[in-house]
């Protein structure tokens, strides 16, 4: 089937998550994505390593469907090669500080002089134009500055979420911006610079906390795993693990009460609506915990499912791999990578399309795997390419 971005060329100068996941989505949709990295490989190849040849867990997922070219863009020859690549490209994606962008010839004015309709997509920590704009940062910056970490954890200590949700939400925001810029360019012939940043992406997710504080001045504290605005809601222990239960809205609350044999709570003013139930959540969660005692996960899930109360088991990573729904839906695609003892279960594109489906066609590349072929496509001879390797340009 035809893919929507077939024929689009993207240069990916990104590292870690925010920029690479953006270009991975474009690649899944058919774009020709070239990952341009340092001669020794990008730093994200070595974090959370699962094997040799630069195989980190995040790298394998975030760089499928791409080709790798190594290049020293701090040298004149390296910048000349980069300029040829830019001339052949539609989109450049990067997450470097502005000074590094300029030093590598990747600032928007330089790119636009080479390719007037180029689209430059930047992922930054704080966004441009404010007092923190020159600071560097990772996912945790967005988490702790958004108000979310302040509300998460035990009373004596806040907790940062272990998974980098801010990085991935920034990547998705940047992908939307790139797609909009492509539509605009197709209509007008005009390129532009687009940006997504960690802090506003985190603020997007936690915006309700700031709105609540601005209007109601609650100064609410940490809630652990409890629901902030609903109840009962928490993680509850069963005989062989933990389950999440979340109840919201009056019809669902009544179904839960019947299951818990607490129909008198229908008219209890403490539980009149979601807000009151959140404020008086302790007896609700206590009853849920009591009900779970002596039940296996399978028994608890079956009863809650019959009552149409939202619940889910807390799965370990191995249980995720073994889950029948995850397997039946094909959410994780096994991909081989040189040196790995077994295929890596890489997440498929997290959305589906009936007419122009995205797809994973190739594994993530090894360091510089496609350098020679890409240079040949740019017109370099075998002797030229050998000389570039000899001079450590590529």
mmCIF file of C-alpha atoms in Angstrom, residues 62-325:
data_model
loop_
_atom_site.group_PDB
_atom_site.id
_atom_site.type_symbol
_atom_site.label_atom_id
_atom_site.label_comp_id
_atom_site.label_asym_id
_atom_site.label_seq_id
_atom_site.Cartn_x
_atom_site.Cartn_y
_atom_site.Cartn_z
ATOM 1 C CA UNK A 62 13.414 4.860 18.288
ATOM 2 C CA UNK A 63 15.515 4.253 15.171
ATOM 3 C CA UNK A 64 13.777 1.562 13.151
ATOM 4 C CA UNK A 65 13.258 2.240 9.434
ATOM 5 C CA UNK A 66 16.290 4.564 9.337
ATOM 6 C CA UNK A 67 19.661 4.558 7.614
ATOM 7 C CA UNK A 68 22.808 5.592 9.488
ATOM 8 C CA UNK A 69 25.510 7.913 8.185
ATOM 9 C CA UNK A 70 28.414 8.933 10.404
ATOM 10 C CA UNK A 71 29.805 12.424 9.897
ATOM 11 C CA UNK A 72 31.978 14.971 11.666
ATOM 12 C CA UNK A 73 30.008 18.136 10.994
ATOM 13 C CA UNK A 74 32.486 20.272 12.947
ATOM 14 C CA UNK A 75 34.917 20.049 9.999
ATOM 15 C CA UNK A 76 34.610 21.994 6.716
ATOM 16 C CA UNK A 77 34.452 18.757 4.730
ATOM 17 C CA UNK A 78 31.826 17.364 7.056
ATOM 18 C CA UNK A 79 29.712 20.505 6.747
ATOM 19 C CA UNK A 80 30.040 20.334 2.969
ATOM 20 C CA UNK A 81 28.633 16.803 3.021
ATOM 21 C CA UNK A 82 25.873 17.932 5.385
ATOM 22 C CA UNK A 83 25.022 20.756 2.969
ATOM 23 C CA UNK A 84 24.636 18.261 0.129
ATOM 24 C CA UNK A 85 22.362 16.177 2.312
ATOM 25 C CA UNK A 86 20.287 19.235 3.213
ATOM 26 C CA UNK A 87 19.926 20.113 -0.461
ATOM 27 C CA UNK A 88 18.367 16.681 -1.005
ATOM 28 C CA UNK A 89 16.114 16.793 2.063
ATOM 29 C CA UNK A 90 12.670 18.057 2.996
ATOM 30 C CA UNK A 91 12.947 18.067 6.785
ATOM 31 C CA UNK A 92 15.833 18.396 9.257
ATOM 32 C CA UNK A 93 15.205 17.269 12.837
ATOM 33 C CA UNK A 94 17.568 17.996 15.713
ATOM 34 C CA UNK A 95 17.670 18.448 19.474
ATOM 35 C CA UNK A 96 20.908 20.351 19.977
ATOM 36 C CA UNK A 97 21.377 23.695 21.786
ATOM 37 C CA UNK A 98 21.274 26.722 19.466
ATOM 38 C CA UNK A 99 25.034 27.224 19.733
ATOM 39 C CA UNK A 100 25.671 23.618 18.654
ATOM 40 C CA UNK A 101 23.166 23.953 15.828
ATOM 41 C CA UNK A 102 25.031 26.987 14.503
ATOM 42 C CA UNK A 103 28.458 25.367 14.970
ATOM 43 C CA UNK A 104 27.312 22.388 12.909
ATOM 44 C CA UNK A 105 25.675 24.491 10.209
ATOM 45 C CA UNK A 106 22.205 23.394 11.229
ATOM 46 C CA UNK A 107 20.645 26.709 12.250
ATOM 47 C CA UNK A 108 17.573 27.674 10.254
ATOM 48 C CA UNK A 109 19.158 30.566 8.347
ATOM 49 C CA UNK A 110 22.032 28.376 7.156
ATOM 50 C CA UNK A 111 19.684 25.565 6.142
ATOM 51 C CA UNK A 112 17.311 27.963 4.370
ATOM 52 C CA UNK A 113 20.190 29.381 2.339
ATOM 53 C CA UNK A 114 20.874 25.863 1.052
ATOM 54 C CA UNK A 115 17.236 24.779 0.597
ATOM 55 C CA UNK A 116 14.736 27.668 0.755
ATOM 56 C CA UNK A 117 11.723 25.459 1.492
ATOM 57 C CA UNK A 118 13.426 23.338 4.139
ATOM 58 C CA UNK A 119 11.551 22.531 7.348
ATOM 59 C CA UNK A 120 13.679 22.582 10.508
ATOM 60 C CA UNK A 121 12.174 20.775 13.491
ATOM 61 C CA UNK A 122 13.814 21.402 16.856
ATOM 62 C CA UNK A 123 13.257 19.659 20.180
ATOM 63 C CA UNK A 124 14.439 21.725 23.148
ATOM 64 C CA UNK A 125 14.197 21.520 26.922
ATOM 65 C CA UNK A 126 12.505 24.808 27.820
ATOM 66 C CA UNK A 127 11.556 26.449 24.524
ATOM 67 C CA UNK A 128 13.177 29.476 22.934
ATOM 68 C CA UNK A 129 12.742 33.040 24.188
ATOM 69 C CA UNK A 130 12.727 32.735 27.977
ATOM 70 C CA UNK A 131 15.218 33.003 30.831
ATOM 71 C CA UNK A 132 15.830 29.233 30.861
ATOM 72 C CA UNK A 133 16.176 28.802 27.112
ATOM 73 C CA UNK A 134 19.917 28.163 27.140
ATOM 74 C CA UNK A 135 19.688 25.455 29.766
ATOM 75 C CA UNK A 136 19.935 21.822 28.737
ATOM 76 C CA UNK A 137 17.688 19.145 30.128
ATOM 77 C CA UNK A 138 16.160 15.718 29.821
ATOM 78 C CA UNK A 139 12.710 14.247 30.421
ATOM 79 C CA UNK A 140 12.901 14.742 34.181
ATOM 80 C CA UNK A 141 13.087 18.526 33.719
ATOM 81 C CA UNK A 142 9.589 18.576 32.325
ATOM 82 C CA UNK A 143 8.287 16.184 34.955
ATOM 83 C CA UNK A 144 9.536 18.124 37.974
ATOM 84 C CA UNK A 145 8.713 21.595 36.608
ATOM 85 C CA UNK A 146 5.154 20.755 35.551
ATOM 86 C CA UNK A 147 3.659 20.209 39.012
ATOM 87 C CA UNK A 148 3.154 16.512 38.346
ATOM 88 C CA UNK A 149 6.022 15.207 40.490
ATOM 89 C CA UNK A 150 4.958 17.468 43.378
ATOM 90 C CA UNK A 151 1.613 15.638 43.422
ATOM 91 C CA UNK A 152 3.065 12.149 42.935
ATOM 92 C CA UNK A 153 4.488 9.853 45.596
ATOM 93 C CA UNK A 154 4.270 9.407 49.341
ATOM 94 C CA UNK A 155 3.683 12.317 51.752
ATOM 95 C CA UNK A 156 7.332 12.327 52.782
ATOM 96 C CA UNK A 157 8.834 12.190 49.276
ATOM 97 C CA UNK A 158 7.792 13.053 45.714
ATOM 98 C CA UNK A 159 8.401 10.520 42.938
ATOM 99 C CA UNK A 160 9.399 11.022 39.348
ATOM 100 C CA UNK A 161 7.832 8.617 36.876
ATOM 101 C CA UNK A 162 10.378 6.007 35.769
ATOM 102 C CA UNK A 163 9.373 6.061 32.097
ATOM 103 C CA UNK A 164 10.175 9.179 29.993
ATOM 104 C CA UNK A 165 6.633 10.240 29.124
ATOM 105 C CA UNK A 166 7.661 13.878 28.619
ATOM 106 C CA UNK A 167 10.200 12.941 25.951
ATOM 107 C CA UNK A 168 7.638 10.902 24.034
ATOM 108 C CA UNK A 169 4.885 13.520 24.324
ATOM 109 C CA UNK A 170 7.369 16.128 23.049
ATOM 110 C CA UNK A 171 8.201 13.857 20.124
ATOM 111 C CA UNK A 172 4.531 13.473 19.249
ATOM 112 C CA UNK A 173 3.962 17.232 19.496
ATOM 113 C CA UNK A 174 6.944 17.799 17.214
ATOM 114 C CA UNK A 175 5.605 15.220 14.757
ATOM 115 C CA UNK A 176 2.277 17.056 14.566
ATOM 116 C CA UNK A 177 4.134 20.329 13.946
ATOM 117 C CA UNK A 178 6.227 18.756 11.174
ATOM 118 C CA UNK A 179 3.131 17.317 9.503
ATOM 119 C CA UNK A 180 1.401 20.700 9.643
ATOM 120 C CA UNK A 181 4.511 22.360 8.184
ATOM 121 C CA UNK A 182 4.547 19.818 5.331
ATOM 122 C CA UNK A 183 0.891 20.575 4.550
ATOM 123 C CA UNK A 184 1.676 24.310 4.588
ATOM 124 C CA UNK A 185 4.698 23.852 2.330
ATOM 125 C CA UNK A 186 2.734 21.722 -0.108
ATOM 126 C CA UNK A 187 0.131 24.500 -0.327
ATOM 127 C CA UNK A 188 2.467 27.520 -0.447
ATOM 128 C CA UNK A 189 5.998 26.320 -1.243
ATOM 129 C CA UNK A 190 7.181 27.912 2.008
ATOM 130 C CA UNK A 191 9.299 26.113 4.595
ATOM 131 C CA UNK A 192 9.552 27.086 8.234
ATOM 132 C CA UNK A 193 11.085 26.288 11.605
ATOM 133 C CA UNK A 194 8.967 24.384 14.123
ATOM 134 C CA UNK A 195 9.729 23.571 17.729
ATOM 135 C CA UNK A 196 8.471 21.406 20.569
ATOM 136 C CA UNK A 197 9.910 21.491 24.077
ATOM 137 C CA UNK A 198 9.907 19.308 27.156
ATOM 138 C CA UNK A 199 8.460 21.849 29.587
ATOM 139 C CA UNK A 200 5.329 22.847 27.625
ATOM 140 C CA UNK A 201 4.731 19.209 26.708
ATOM 141 C CA UNK A 202 4.774 18.306 30.400
ATOM 142 C CA UNK A 203 2.562 21.303 31.209
ATOM 143 C CA UNK A 204 0.092 20.083 28.583
ATOM 144 C CA UNK A 205 -0.287 16.784 30.438
ATOM 145 C CA UNK A 206 -0.496 18.328 33.906
ATOM 146 C CA UNK A 207 -2.445 21.447 32.909
ATOM 147 C CA UNK A 208 -5.499 20.505 34.995
ATOM 148 C CA UNK A 209 -3.342 20.686 38.143
ATOM 149 C CA UNK A 210 -2.358 24.274 37.392
ATOM 150 C CA UNK A 211 -5.918 25.270 36.480
ATOM 151 C CA UNK A 212 -7.244 23.764 39.718
ATOM 152 C CA UNK A 213 -4.615 25.609 41.740
ATOM 153 C CA UNK A 214 -5.178 28.949 39.998
ATOM 154 C CA UNK A 215 -8.950 28.829 40.474
ATOM 155 C CA UNK A 216 -9.458 26.974 43.751
ATOM 156 C CA UNK A 217 -6.121 27.536 45.560
ATOM 157 C CA UNK A 218 -6.259 23.999 46.963
ATOM 158 C CA UNK A 219 -2.525 23.551 47.587
ATOM 159 C CA UNK A 220 -3.206 19.823 47.307
ATOM 160 C CA UNK A 221 -0.494 17.390 48.301
ATOM 161 C CA UNK A 222 0.710 14.011 47.114
ATOM 162 C CA UNK A 223 -1.796 11.225 46.626
ATOM 163 C CA UNK A 224 0.374 8.153 46.054
ATOM 164 C CA UNK A 225 -1.511 5.844 43.691
ATOM 165 C CA UNK A 226 -4.918 7.204 44.666
ATOM 166 C CA UNK A 227 -7.115 9.088 42.254
ATOM 167 C CA UNK A 228 -6.797 12.868 42.405
ATOM 168 C CA UNK A 229 -10.410 13.559 41.478
ATOM 169 C CA UNK A 230 -12.240 10.208 41.672
ATOM 170 C CA UNK A 231 -12.764 7.339 44.077
ATOM 171 C CA UNK A 232 -12.330 4.541 44.755
ATOM 172 C CA UNK A 233 -9.106 4.608 42.759
ATOM 173 C CA UNK A 234 -5.824 3.000 43.719
ATOM 174 C CA UNK A 235 -3.629 -0.060 43.345
ATOM 175 C CA UNK A 236 -4.973 -2.961 45.379
ATOM 176 C CA UNK A 237 -3.211 -6.154 46.474
ATOM 177 C CA UNK A 238 -4.674 -9.518 45.510
ATOM 178 C CA UNK A 239 -3.291 -12.936 46.338
ATOM 179 C CA UNK A 240 -0.905 -13.078 43.400
ATOM 180 C CA UNK A 241 -0.160 -9.470 42.514
ATOM 181 C CA UNK A 242 -1.731 -6.038 42.242
ATOM 182 C CA UNK A 243 -4.635 -4.588 40.310
ATOM 183 C CA UNK A 244 -5.655 -1.041 39.411
ATOM 184 C CA UNK A 245 -9.309 -0.083 39.983
ATOM 185 C CA UNK A 246 -10.714 3.311 38.934
ATOM 186 C CA UNK A 247 -14.333 4.320 39.449
ATOM 187 C CA UNK A 248 -15.809 7.537 38.080
ATOM 188 C CA UNK A 249 -19.348 8.775 37.532
ATOM 189 C CA UNK A 250 -22.508 7.859 39.392
ATOM 190 C CA UNK A 251 -23.639 4.844 37.306
ATOM 191 C CA UNK A 252 -20.235 3.183 37.638
ATOM 192 C CA UNK A 253 -20.091 3.991 41.345
ATOM 193 C CA UNK A 254 -23.447 2.288 41.869
ATOM 194 C CA UNK A 255 -22.271 -0.818 40.037
ATOM 195 C CA UNK A 256 -19.180 -0.883 42.223
ATOM 196 C CA UNK A 257 -21.257 -0.455 45.380
ATOM 197 C CA UNK A 258 -23.438 -3.432 44.433
ATOM 198 C CA UNK A 259 -20.333 -5.557 43.893
ATOM 199 C CA UNK A 260 -18.943 -4.411 47.239
ATOM 200 C CA UNK A 261 -22.327 -5.007 48.968
ATOM 201 C CA UNK A 262 -22.485 -1.387 50.054
ATOM 202 C CA UNK A 263 -25.664 -0.154 48.414
ATOM 203 C CA UNK A 264 -26.279 2.195 51.345
ATOM 204 C CA UNK A 265 -23.467 4.320 49.948
ATOM 205 C CA UNK A 266 -25.741 5.297 47.030
ATOM 206 C CA UNK A 267 -27.214 8.057 49.218
ATOM 207 C CA UNK A 268 -24.292 8.729 51.542
ATOM 208 C CA UNK A 269 -23.503 12.485 51.198
ATOM 209 C CA UNK A 270 -19.783 11.720 51.508
ATOM 210 C CA UNK A 271 -19.977 9.958 48.164
ATOM 211 C CA UNK A 272 -22.483 12.121 46.304
ATOM 212 C CA UNK A 273 -20.210 12.782 43.329
ATOM 213 C CA UNK A 274 -16.653 12.272 42.106
ATOM 214 C CA UNK A 275 -15.337 15.292 43.994
ATOM 215 C CA UNK A 276 -16.824 14.142 47.289
ATOM 216 C CA UNK A 277 -15.630 10.579 46.737
ATOM 217 C CA UNK A 278 -12.091 11.824 46.084
ATOM 218 C CA UNK A 279 -12.214 13.882 49.277
ATOM 219 C CA UNK A 280 -13.501 10.901 51.269
ATOM 220 C CA UNK A 281 -11.638 8.161 49.465
ATOM 221 C CA UNK A 282 -10.250 6.322 52.520
ATOM 222 C CA UNK A 283 -13.317 4.170 53.329
ATOM 223 C CA UNK A 284 -13.885 3.423 49.634
ATOM 224 C CA UNK A 285 -10.335 2.236 49.104
ATOM 225 C CA UNK A 286 -10.453 0.334 52.391
ATOM 226 C CA UNK A 287 -13.530 -1.596 51.248
ATOM 227 C CA UNK A 288 -11.902 -2.306 47.892
ATOM 228 C CA UNK A 289 -8.786 -3.634 49.665
ATOM 229 C CA UNK A 290 -10.926 -5.783 51.959
ATOM 230 C CA UNK A 291 -12.849 -7.219 48.980
ATOM 231 C CA UNK A 292 -9.564 -8.112 47.224
ATOM 232 C CA UNK A 293 -8.272 -10.153 50.163
ATOM 233 C CA UNK A 294 -8.305 -13.878 49.465
ATOM 234 C CA UNK A 295 -8.971 -13.430 45.753
ATOM 235 C CA UNK A 296 -6.584 -14.270 42.965
ATOM 236 C CA UNK A 297 -5.991 -11.748 40.215
ATOM 237 C CA UNK A 298 -8.074 -13.839 37.841
ATOM 238 C CA UNK A 299 -10.992 -13.979 40.274
ATOM 239 C CA UNK A 300 -10.897 -10.241 41.022
ATOM 240 C CA UNK A 301 -10.610 -9.285 37.364
ATOM 241 C CA UNK A 302 -13.499 -11.581 36.408
ATOM 242 C CA UNK A 303 -15.837 -10.105 39.035
ATOM 243 C CA UNK A 304 -14.908 -6.516 38.236
ATOM 244 C CA UNK A 305 -15.296 -7.186 34.533
ATOM 245 C CA UNK A 306 -18.749 -8.683 35.069
ATOM 246 C CA UNK A 307 -19.727 -5.517 36.967
ATOM 247 C CA UNK A 308 -18.225 -3.368 34.204
ATOM 248 C CA UNK A 309 -15.856 -1.634 36.610
ATOM 249 C CA UNK A 310 -12.557 -0.554 34.960
ATOM 250 C CA UNK A 311 -9.683 -2.608 36.314
ATOM 251 C CA UNK A 312 -6.370 -3.934 35.109
ATOM 252 C CA UNK A 313 -3.558 -6.094 36.461
ATOM 253 C CA UNK A 314 -0.214 -4.476 37.256
ATOM 254 C CA UNK A 315 2.021 -6.303 34.800
ATOM 255 C CA UNK A 316 5.756 -6.884 34.994
ATOM 256 C CA UNK A 317 7.693 -6.407 31.738
ATOM 257 C CA UNK A 318 7.721 -10.198 31.274
ATOM 258 C CA UNK A 319 3.978 -10.343 31.815
ATOM 259 C CA UNK A 320 3.564 -7.621 29.194
ATOM 260 C CA UNK A 321 5.506 -9.782 26.726
ATOM 261 C CA UNK A 322 3.319 -12.778 27.591
ATOM 262 C CA UNK A 323 -0.018 -10.940 27.631
ATOM 263 C CA UNK A 324 -2.488 -12.549 25.183
ATOM 264 C CA UNK A 325 -3.987 -9.227 24.059
#
